[in-house]
Amino acid sequence: MSEAVALDAPATRREPGKFWIVPPAALLALLFFYPLALIARQAFLDDSGVANAAEIFRVLHSRFFLNALINTVTISVAATAGCLIVGLVLALILAFVPFPGSGFIARLIDTFIALPTFLVTLAFTFLYGSAGMLNTGLMEAFSLPLPPVDFLYSTWGVVLAEVTVYTPFILRPLLAAFSLVDRGQIEAASVLGARPFRIVRQVILPAAVPALIAGGSLCLLLTVNEFGIVLFIGAKGVITLPLLIYGKAIQESAYQVACIIAVVNIALSLGLFGLYRFAAGRLGG
Amino acid sequence: MLVWSRPGRIMLWLLLALIFGVLFLAPLAVILLSSLADQWNGVLPNGLTMEHYTDVIKGSAWNSIKASLITGFLASALALVSGTWAALSLRLQWHALRRLLGLLFFIPSAVPSVSVGLGLLVAFSHPPLLLNGTVAIVMIAHFVLISAFTFGNVSAGLARLSPDFEQVASSLGARPAYRLWHVTLPLLAPYLVAAFGLSFALSMGELGATVMVYPPGWVTLPVSIFSLTDRGDIFAGAALTMILVAATLVLLLGLERITARATGS
């Protein structure tokens, strides 16, 4: 009798284990998915619960929305391209032309992931702003009447700041991929007379492609969602989707418009998230 | 080694120094310099002063530091409990459900933080759950945004854990609760510490959702820095940013030492 109980016990104990997932899942559902569903509801239905096609149509065709959408896409594509180029150059040098302290430099760049994004924008104001170091220096050196460098308060200022902030997200997977490249293969190619450029193209780049795709899609996702950098630049002409949502909801209290834009922004982000998961899955990460 | 000639290597190192200097070193250096600048009319400041630091500490900055630290600590602690809980209990699920739920736990990291803030405002601005205007809504926003990172870190740690220890403990008759507390969690500890550190750092720098939901009495450091610079007080903003950076780095370094000691590396 007692033996039967002892044998049954593990089986009955294992079953309730499945329900341990309920508390964290319920917390996530209440605090994240329920608010998300309400955003969608508020975007598609008006107060009386009727579908609100006219308002959606008006917002999606408005000048401010289209401008923000174009800005968001332009900035994130340009910033991602910049991150890929800068990340690739840095990773190639750090991995294949190492010097004493290159590991330390790689780790230092890594810590940028933990720092707030707007820090870079604030620094850029001091560096490249109209009264910043670069402009003052150039004006003093060439006795110019006006600041010659004027890109900071434009789309390109945002792009440069985002390249700084998101390059570590490319560098990290690239260095990991490069650590797996067979050094003997490179040395053999080198001994056989292949020039560095050709080795990079034919030996190293093929190994880096998965990391570049995964890192690049993560960069696209993060730059589409970026808020702090654009807010701190504070340029009237550079409004992205997240900034527009903030402006409509907090400054104009136009919650329904904000929700419609948020639905578009979330859809865009989730699409990019899917792309990232797919790429990272292929990478095996 | 890819480039064998000495001049070629030196050229590449100079290129690296240029990119690193312009993109990474210069921003940090210039924030530090401006936080100490007395007056700044030329290329370099006219003199150095600690005035901005004493000003911001005397002002409302101390409240912001407190708000950021408390929010970061509580949100990270909650995210650690719920993320670890989720990662551990996910192992007990059936394969397809495990993949689906794993994906759902990751999704908050993919949604723009401003939209997370907007969702909380829409959902909790009326009874029965009236949280708009309370400190709790700031904590919730931070919790939602960092929970995916905690879950991801703990899951990754769990995947690297050898199942042998748990199986041995189990075969020696250890009950699940005992096994969890005395075997799995201690083995997982370095990953838990790392997850906590990363979420704390993320919470300290969070701006998008906070700026949507914060009540007047609970202004976190990033929001405070934004309102200072928006008012044109960029030197004070720089001083407060340095405080934020220093706090984040001290935190991360401290946690790294704990992790290093725990893993014995």
Short mmCIF file of N, CA and C in Angstrom, two decimals, chain B residues 70-225:
data_model
loop_
_atom_site.label_atom_id
_atom_site.label_comp_id
_atom_site.label_asym_id
_atom_site.label_seq_id
_atom_site.Cartn_x
_atom_site.Cartn_y
_atom_site.Cartn_z
N ILE B 70 15.39 53.74 -6.79
CA ILE B 70 14.30 52.92 -6.23
C ILE B 70 13.54 52.23 -7.36
N THR B 71 13.23 52.99 -8.43
CA THR B 71 12.52 52.39 -9.55
C THR B 71 13.34 51.26 -10.15
N GLY B 72 14.64 51.54 -10.38
CA GLY B 72 15.51 50.53 -10.98
C GLY B 72 15.58 49.28 -10.13
N PHE B 73 15.73 49.48 -8.80
CA PHE B 73 15.88 48.33 -7.92
C PHE B 73 14.61 47.50 -7.87
N LEU B 74 13.47 48.16 -7.63
CA LEU B 74 12.22 47.40 -7.50
C LEU B 74 11.82 46.74 -8.81
N ALA B 75 11.92 47.50 -9.92
CA ALA B 75 11.53 46.93 -11.21
C ALA B 75 12.44 45.76 -11.57
N SER B 76 13.76 45.91 -11.31
CA SER B 76 14.69 44.82 -11.64
C SER B 76 14.44 43.60 -10.76
N ALA B 77 14.16 43.85 -9.47
CA ALA B 77 13.91 42.73 -8.56
C ALA B 77 12.66 41.97 -9.01
N LEU B 78 11.60 42.70 -9.34
CA LEU B 78 10.37 42.06 -9.78
C LEU B 78 10.61 41.32 -11.10
N ALA B 79 11.36 41.97 -12.01
CA ALA B 79 11.64 41.34 -13.31
C ALA B 79 12.49 40.09 -13.11
N LEU B 80 13.39 40.13 -12.12
CA LEU B 80 14.24 38.97 -11.86
C LEU B 80 13.40 37.79 -11.36
N VAL B 81 12.50 38.09 -10.41
CA VAL B 81 11.64 37.02 -9.88
C VAL B 81 10.76 36.46 -10.99
N SER B 82 10.08 37.36 -11.73
CA SER B 82 9.14 36.86 -12.73
C SER B 82 9.87 36.23 -13.91
N GLY B 83 11.02 36.79 -14.30
CA GLY B 83 11.77 36.23 -15.42
C GLY B 83 12.33 34.86 -15.09
N THR B 84 12.88 34.71 -13.86
CA THR B 84 13.43 33.42 -13.45
C THR B 84 12.32 32.39 -13.33
N TRP B 85 11.22 32.84 -12.71
CA TRP B 85 10.05 31.99 -12.56
C TRP B 85 9.60 31.48 -13.93
N ALA B 86 9.47 32.42 -14.88
CA ALA B 86 8.99 32.06 -16.21
C ALA B 86 9.96 31.10 -16.89
N ALA B 87 11.26 31.41 -16.81
CA ALA B 87 12.25 30.57 -17.49
C ALA B 87 12.26 29.16 -16.90
N LEU B 88 12.14 29.07 -15.56
CA LEU B 88 12.17 27.75 -14.92
C LEU B 88 10.91 26.94 -15.22
N SER B 89 9.74 27.62 -15.14
CA SER B 89 8.51 26.86 -15.33
C SER B 89 8.27 26.54 -16.80
N LEU B 90 8.91 27.30 -17.68
CA LEU B 90 8.78 27.03 -19.11
C LEU B 90 9.40 25.68 -19.47
N ARG B 91 10.38 25.25 -18.66
CA ARG B 91 11.03 23.97 -18.94
C ARG B 91 10.08 22.80 -18.77
N LEU B 92 9.01 23.03 -17.95
CA LEU B 92 8.08 21.94 -17.67
C LEU B 92 7.02 21.81 -18.75
N GLN B 93 7.02 22.76 -19.72
CA GLN B 93 5.93 22.76 -20.71
C GLN B 93 6.23 21.85 -21.88
N TRP B 94 5.16 21.57 -22.56
CA TRP B 94 5.19 20.80 -23.79
C TRP B 94 5.90 21.62 -24.86
N HIS B 95 6.63 20.96 -25.77
CA HIS B 95 7.56 21.65 -26.66
C HIS B 95 6.97 22.86 -27.42
N ALA B 96 5.85 22.67 -28.12
CA ALA B 96 5.29 23.74 -28.95
C ALA B 96 4.85 24.93 -28.08
N LEU B 97 4.22 24.62 -26.94
CA LEU B 97 3.77 25.67 -26.03
C LEU B 97 4.97 26.42 -25.47
N ARG B 98 6.06 25.69 -25.23
CA ARG B 98 7.26 26.31 -24.69
C ARG B 98 7.82 27.35 -25.68
N ARG B 99 7.81 26.98 -26.95
CA ARG B 99 8.33 27.92 -27.97
C ARG B 99 7.45 29.15 -28.07
N LEU B 100 6.13 28.94 -28.08
CA LEU B 100 5.20 30.06 -28.21
C LEU B 100 5.33 31.00 -27.02
N LEU B 101 5.30 30.43 -25.79
CA LEU B 101 5.38 31.28 -24.60
C LEU B 101 6.73 31.98 -24.52
N GLY B 102 7.78 31.27 -24.91
CA GLY B 102 9.11 31.88 -24.91
C GLY B 102 9.13 33.11 -25.79
N LEU B 103 8.48 33.01 -26.95
CA LEU B 103 8.40 34.15 -27.86
C LEU B 103 7.61 35.30 -27.23
N LEU B 104 6.47 34.95 -26.60
CA LEU B 104 5.62 35.99 -26.00
C LEU B 104 6.36 36.74 -24.90
N PHE B 105 7.19 36.02 -24.12
CA PHE B 105 7.94 36.69 -23.06
C PHE B 105 9.00 37.64 -23.62
N PHE B 106 9.40 37.42 -24.89
CA PHE B 106 10.41 38.27 -25.51
C PHE B 106 9.82 39.53 -26.13
N ILE B 107 8.53 39.47 -26.48
CA ILE B 107 7.95 40.54 -27.29
C ILE B 107 8.05 41.95 -26.66
N PRO B 108 7.91 42.10 -25.32
CA PRO B 108 8.01 43.47 -24.79
C PRO B 108 9.29 44.20 -25.20
N SER B 109 10.38 43.46 -25.43
CA SER B 109 11.63 44.13 -25.81
C SER B 109 11.57 44.66 -27.24
N ALA B 110 10.59 44.19 -28.03
CA ALA B 110 10.53 44.59 -29.43
C ALA B 110 9.56 45.75 -29.66
N VAL B 111 8.74 46.06 -28.67
CA VAL B 111 7.75 47.10 -28.85
C VAL B 111 8.34 48.44 -28.39
N PRO B 112 8.11 49.52 -29.18
CA PRO B 112 8.68 50.81 -28.78
C PRO B 112 8.24 51.21 -27.38
N SER B 113 9.18 51.74 -26.60
CA SER B 113 8.87 52.02 -25.19
C SER B 113 7.77 53.07 -25.06
N VAL B 114 7.69 54.00 -26.01
CA VAL B 114 6.64 55.01 -25.94
C VAL B 114 5.26 54.34 -26.04
N SER B 115 5.17 53.29 -26.87
CA SER B 115 3.89 52.59 -27.00
C SER B 115 3.55 51.81 -25.73
N VAL B 116 4.57 51.27 -25.06
CA VAL B 116 4.32 50.61 -23.79
C VAL B 116 3.74 51.61 -22.80
N GLY B 117 4.32 52.81 -22.76
CA GLY B 117 3.81 53.87 -21.90
C GLY B 117 2.38 54.25 -22.27
N LEU B 118 2.13 54.41 -23.56
CA LEU B 118 0.79 54.77 -24.03
C LEU B 118 -0.22 53.70 -23.63
N GLY B 119 0.14 52.43 -23.80
CA GLY B 119 -0.75 51.34 -23.43
C GLY B 119 -1.10 51.38 -21.95
N LEU B 120 -0.10 51.64 -21.10
CA LEU B 120 -0.36 51.70 -19.66
C LEU B 120 -1.30 52.86 -19.34
N LEU B 121 -1.11 54.00 -20.02
CA LEU B 121 -2.00 55.14 -19.80
C LEU B 121 -3.43 54.80 -20.19
N VAL B 122 -3.58 54.16 -21.36
CA VAL B 122 -4.92 53.82 -21.84
C VAL B 122 -5.57 52.80 -20.92
N ALA B 123 -4.78 51.83 -20.45
CA ALA B 123 -5.36 50.72 -19.68
C ALA B 123 -5.66 51.10 -18.23
N PHE B 124 -4.79 51.90 -17.63
CA PHE B 124 -4.90 52.09 -16.17
C PHE B 124 -5.23 53.52 -15.77
N SER B 125 -6.01 54.21 -16.63
CA SER B 125 -6.38 55.59 -16.30
C SER B 125 -7.77 55.69 -15.66
N HIS B 126 -8.43 54.54 -15.47
CA HIS B 126 -9.75 54.60 -14.85
C HIS B 126 -9.96 53.39 -13.95
N PRO B 127 -10.90 53.47 -12.98
CA PRO B 127 -11.14 52.34 -12.10
C PRO B 127 -11.58 51.11 -12.90
N PRO B 128 -11.38 49.91 -12.44
CA PRO B 128 -10.92 49.54 -11.09
C PRO B 128 -9.41 49.65 -10.91
N LEU B 129 -8.66 49.79 -11.99
CA LEU B 129 -7.21 49.87 -11.84
C LEU B 129 -6.73 51.27 -12.19
N LEU B 130 -6.94 52.20 -11.28
CA LEU B 130 -6.53 53.57 -11.54
C LEU B 130 -5.10 53.76 -11.05
N LEU B 131 -4.16 53.70 -11.97
CA LEU B 131 -2.75 53.82 -11.59
C LEU B 131 -2.12 55.07 -12.18
N ASN B 132 -2.81 55.71 -13.12
CA ASN B 132 -2.28 56.92 -13.75
C ASN B 132 -2.00 57.97 -12.68
N GLY B 133 -0.78 58.53 -12.71
CA GLY B 133 -0.43 59.55 -11.72
C GLY B 133 0.18 58.97 -10.46
N THR B 134 0.37 57.65 -10.40
CA THR B 134 1.00 57.07 -9.22
C THR B 134 2.43 56.65 -9.56
N VAL B 135 3.20 56.36 -8.52
CA VAL B 135 4.57 55.89 -8.71
C VAL B 135 4.54 54.48 -9.31
N ALA B 136 3.49 53.73 -8.95
CA ALA B 136 3.41 52.33 -9.38
C ALA B 136 3.47 52.20 -10.89
N ILE B 137 2.84 53.14 -11.61
CA ILE B 137 2.79 53.01 -13.07
C ILE B 137 4.19 53.15 -13.68
N VAL B 138 5.05 53.96 -13.04
CA VAL B 138 6.43 54.08 -13.52
C VAL B 138 7.15 52.75 -13.34
N MET B 139 6.96 52.15 -12.15
CA MET B 139 7.59 50.84 -11.87
C MET B 139 7.11 49.80 -12.88
N ILE B 140 5.80 49.81 -13.14
CA ILE B 140 5.23 48.81 -14.06
C ILE B 140 5.84 49.00 -15.45
N ALA B 141 5.93 50.25 -15.91
CA ALA B 141 6.50 50.51 -17.24
C ALA B 141 7.93 49.96 -17.31
N HIS B 142 8.73 50.23 -16.28
CA HIS B 142 10.11 49.74 -16.28
C HIS B 142 10.13 48.22 -16.23
N PHE B 143 9.26 47.66 -15.38
CA PHE B 143 9.21 46.20 -15.26
C PHE B 143 8.91 45.55 -16.61
N VAL B 144 7.88 46.08 -17.31
CA VAL B 144 7.48 45.50 -18.60
C VAL B 144 8.66 45.55 -19.57
N LEU B 145 9.35 46.71 -19.63
CA LEU B 145 10.41 46.87 -20.62
C LEU B 145 11.63 46.01 -20.34
N ILE B 146 11.95 45.79 -19.06
CA ILE B 146 13.17 45.02 -18.77
C ILE B 146 12.89 43.54 -18.57
N SER B 147 11.62 43.16 -18.40
CA SER B 147 11.32 41.76 -18.09
C SER B 147 11.82 40.83 -19.20
N ALA B 148 11.70 41.27 -20.46
CA ALA B 148 12.12 40.42 -21.57
C ALA B 148 13.63 40.15 -21.50
N PHE B 149 14.41 41.17 -21.10
CA PHE B 149 15.86 41.00 -21.03
C PHE B 149 16.22 40.04 -19.89
N THR B 150 15.54 40.19 -18.75
CA THR B 150 15.81 39.28 -17.63
C THR B 150 15.47 37.86 -18.03
N PHE B 151 14.29 37.70 -18.63
CA PHE B 151 13.86 36.37 -19.06
C PHE B 151 14.88 35.78 -20.04
N GLY B 152 15.33 36.59 -21.00
CA GLY B 152 16.29 36.11 -22.00
C GLY B 152 17.60 35.69 -21.36
N ASN B 153 18.12 36.51 -20.44
CA ASN B 153 19.39 36.20 -19.79
C ASN B 153 19.30 34.93 -18.95
N VAL B 154 18.21 34.81 -18.17
CA VAL B 154 18.07 33.63 -17.32
C VAL B 154 17.88 32.38 -18.17
N SER B 155 17.08 32.49 -19.25
CA SER B 155 16.88 31.33 -20.13
C SER B 155 18.20 30.89 -20.73
N ALA B 156 19.00 31.87 -21.18
CA ALA B 156 20.29 31.54 -21.78
C ALA B 156 21.17 30.84 -20.76
N GLY B 157 21.17 31.33 -19.51
CA GLY B 157 21.95 30.71 -18.45
C GLY B 157 21.48 29.29 -18.19
N LEU B 158 20.18 29.12 -18.16
CA LEU B 158 19.58 27.81 -17.89
C LEU B 158 19.97 26.81 -18.98
N ALA B 159 20.02 27.32 -20.22
CA ALA B 159 20.35 26.42 -21.34
C ALA B 159 21.79 25.95 -21.24
N ARG B 160 22.66 26.78 -20.64
CA ARG B 160 24.07 26.41 -20.54
C ARG B 160 24.35 25.50 -19.34
N LEU B 161 23.34 25.41 -18.45
CA LEU B 161 23.53 24.62 -17.23
C LEU B 161 23.52 23.14 -17.57
N SER B 162 24.47 22.41 -17.03
CA SER B 162 24.45 20.96 -17.27
C SER B 162 23.31 20.34 -16.47
N PRO B 163 22.48 19.49 -17.11
CA PRO B 163 21.35 18.90 -16.39
C PRO B 163 21.79 17.84 -15.38
N ASP B 164 23.09 17.44 -15.43
CA ASP B 164 23.56 16.35 -14.57
C ASP B 164 23.32 16.60 -13.09
N PHE B 165 23.63 17.82 -12.65
CA PHE B 165 23.53 18.11 -11.22
C PHE B 165 22.11 17.89 -10.72
N GLU B 166 21.14 18.41 -11.52
CA GLU B 166 19.76 18.27 -11.11
C GLU B 166 19.33 16.81 -11.10
N GLN B 167 19.80 16.05 -12.13
CA GLN B 167 19.42 14.65 -12.21
C GLN B 167 20.01 13.86 -11.05
N VAL B 168 21.27 14.17 -10.71
CA VAL B 168 21.90 13.49 -9.58
C VAL B 168 21.14 13.80 -8.31
N ALA B 169 20.82 15.09 -8.12
CA ALA B 169 20.09 15.49 -6.92
C ALA B 169 18.75 14.76 -6.87
N SER B 170 18.11 14.68 -8.04
CA SER B 170 16.80 14.04 -8.10
C SER B 170 16.92 12.56 -7.77
N SER B 171 17.96 11.90 -8.32
CA SER B 171 18.10 10.47 -8.07
C SER B 171 18.48 10.19 -6.63
N LEU B 172 19.07 11.20 -5.96
CA LEU B 172 19.39 11.03 -4.54
C LEU B 172 18.16 11.31 -3.68
N GLY B 173 17.03 11.60 -4.34
CA GLY B 173 15.78 11.76 -3.61
C GLY B 173 15.44 13.19 -3.24
N ALA B 174 16.13 14.16 -3.84
CA ALA B 174 15.80 15.56 -3.51
C ALA B 174 14.47 15.93 -4.14
N ARG B 175 13.59 16.53 -3.33
CA ARG B 175 12.29 16.95 -3.86
C ARG B 175 12.47 18.19 -4.73
N PRO B 176 11.50 18.49 -5.63
CA PRO B 176 11.65 19.62 -6.56
C PRO B 176 12.01 20.93 -5.87
N ALA B 177 11.32 21.24 -4.77
CA ALA B 177 11.56 22.52 -4.11
C ALA B 177 12.98 22.57 -3.56
N TYR B 178 13.41 21.47 -2.97
CA TYR B 178 14.76 21.41 -2.40
C TYR B 178 15.80 21.52 -3.51
N ARG B 179 15.51 20.81 -4.63
CA ARG B 179 16.42 20.81 -5.76
C ARG B 179 16.57 22.22 -6.35
N LEU B 180 15.41 22.90 -6.46
CA LEU B 180 15.41 24.26 -7.00
C LEU B 180 16.25 25.18 -6.13
N TRP B 181 16.03 25.10 -4.81
CA TRP B 181 16.64 26.04 -3.88
C TRP B 181 18.12 25.75 -3.63
N HIS B 182 18.48 24.45 -3.61
CA HIS B 182 19.86 24.11 -3.24
C HIS B 182 20.74 23.73 -4.42
N VAL B 183 20.15 23.45 -5.59
CA VAL B 183 20.96 23.06 -6.73
C VAL B 183 20.83 24.04 -7.89
N THR B 184 19.60 24.18 -8.42
CA THR B 184 19.42 24.96 -9.64
C THR B 184 19.72 26.44 -9.43
N LEU B 185 19.09 27.04 -8.41
CA LEU B 185 19.28 28.47 -8.21
C LEU B 185 20.73 28.85 -7.91
N PRO B 186 21.44 28.12 -7.03
CA PRO B 186 22.86 28.47 -6.83
C PRO B 186 23.69 28.36 -8.11
N LEU B 187 23.40 27.34 -8.95
CA LEU B 187 24.13 27.22 -10.20
C LEU B 187 23.82 28.36 -11.15
N LEU B 188 22.60 28.85 -11.01
CA LEU B 188 22.12 29.90 -11.90
C LEU B 188 22.56 31.29 -11.42
N ALA B 189 23.05 31.35 -10.18
CA ALA B 189 23.30 32.64 -9.53
C ALA B 189 24.09 33.65 -10.37
N PRO B 190 25.20 33.24 -11.03
CA PRO B 190 25.94 34.26 -11.81
C PRO B 190 25.09 34.88 -12.89
N TYR B 191 24.25 34.06 -13.54
CA TYR B 191 23.38 34.59 -14.59
C TYR B 191 22.31 35.51 -14.00
N LEU B 192 21.84 35.17 -12.80
CA LEU B 192 20.83 36.01 -12.16
C LEU B 192 21.43 37.37 -11.83
N VAL B 193 22.67 37.36 -11.31
CA VAL B 193 23.32 38.63 -10.98
C VAL B 193 23.53 39.47 -12.24
N ALA B 194 23.98 38.81 -13.32
CA ALA B 194 24.21 39.54 -14.57
C ALA B 194 22.89 40.10 -15.10
N ALA B 195 21.83 39.30 -15.03
CA ALA B 195 20.52 39.76 -15.51
C ALA B 195 20.04 40.96 -14.70
N PHE B 196 20.23 40.89 -13.38
CA PHE B 196 19.82 41.98 -12.52
C PHE B 196 20.59 43.26 -12.86
N GLY B 197 21.90 43.12 -13.07
CA GLY B 197 22.72 44.28 -13.40
C GLY B 197 22.30 44.94 -14.70
N LEU B 198 22.06 44.11 -15.72
CA LEU B 198 21.67 44.67 -17.01
C LEU B 198 20.31 45.35 -16.90
N SER B 199 19.35 44.73 -16.19
CA SER B 199 18.03 45.37 -16.09
C SER B 199 18.12 46.67 -15.30
N PHE B 200 18.94 46.67 -14.26
CA PHE B 200 19.10 47.90 -13.48
C PHE B 200 19.64 49.02 -14.37
N ALA B 201 20.67 48.69 -15.17
CA ALA B 201 21.26 49.69 -16.05
C ALA B 201 20.25 50.18 -17.08
N LEU B 202 19.47 49.26 -17.64
CA LEU B 202 18.46 49.65 -18.63
C LEU B 202 17.41 50.55 -18.00
N SER B 203 17.01 50.20 -16.78
CA SER B 203 16.00 50.99 -16.09
C SER B 203 16.52 52.40 -15.76
N MET B 204 17.79 52.48 -15.38
CA MET B 204 18.36 53.80 -15.06
C MET B 204 18.33 54.73 -16.27
N GLY B 205 18.49 54.17 -17.48
CA GLY B 205 18.54 55.01 -18.67
C GLY B 205 17.23 55.10 -19.41
N GLU B 206 16.18 54.48 -18.90
CA GLU B 206 14.90 54.42 -19.63
C GLU B 206 14.26 55.81 -19.71
N LEU B 207 13.84 56.18 -20.92
CA LEU B 207 13.24 57.50 -21.08
C LEU B 207 11.85 57.45 -21.72
N GLY B 208 11.69 56.69 -22.81
CA GLY B 208 10.47 56.72 -23.62
C GLY B 208 9.18 56.46 -22.86
N ALA B 209 9.15 55.36 -22.11
CA ALA B 209 7.92 55.03 -21.39
C ALA B 209 7.76 55.93 -20.17
N THR B 210 8.88 56.24 -19.50
CA THR B 210 8.81 57.05 -18.29
C THR B 210 8.23 58.42 -18.59
N VAL B 211 8.66 59.01 -19.71
CA VAL B 211 8.22 60.36 -20.03
C VAL B 211 6.72 60.38 -20.34
N MET B 212 6.16 59.21 -20.69
CA MET B 212 4.72 59.14 -20.94
C MET B 212 3.92 59.07 -19.64
N VAL B 213 4.45 58.38 -18.62
CA VAL B 213 3.61 58.03 -17.47
C VAL B 213 4.00 58.70 -16.15
N TYR B 214 5.17 59.37 -16.05
CA TYR B 214 5.65 59.77 -14.73
C TYR B 214 4.75 60.82 -14.07
N PRO B 215 4.49 60.65 -12.76
CA PRO B 215 3.76 61.68 -12.02
C PRO B 215 4.74 62.78 -11.59
N PRO B 216 4.24 63.99 -11.28
CA PRO B 216 5.14 65.12 -10.97
C PRO B 216 6.16 64.84 -9.86
N GLY B 217 5.80 64.02 -8.88
CA GLY B 217 6.71 63.82 -7.75
C GLY B 217 7.74 62.73 -7.97
N TRP B 218 7.77 62.11 -9.13
CA TRP B 218 8.66 60.96 -9.33
C TRP B 218 9.38 61.11 -10.66
N VAL B 219 10.28 62.11 -10.72
CA VAL B 219 11.00 62.41 -11.96
C VAL B 219 12.31 61.63 -11.95
N THR B 220 12.46 60.68 -12.87
CA THR B 220 13.69 59.88 -12.90
C THR B 220 14.82 60.70 -13.53
N LEU B 221 16.05 60.20 -13.40
CA LEU B 221 17.22 60.93 -13.90
C LEU B 221 17.12 61.31 -15.38
N PRO B 222 16.81 60.37 -16.28
CA PRO B 222 16.75 60.77 -17.70
C PRO B 222 15.71 61.86 -17.96
N VAL B 223 14.55 61.78 -17.33
CA VAL B 223 13.52 62.80 -17.53
C VAL B 223 14.02 64.15 -17.02
N SER B 224 14.70 64.09 -15.87
CA SER B 224 15.26 65.28 -15.26
C SER B 224 16.32 65.91 -16.17
N ILE B 225 17.18 65.06 -16.74
CA ILE B 225 18.22 65.54 -17.66
C ILE B 225 17.56 66.18 -18.88
#
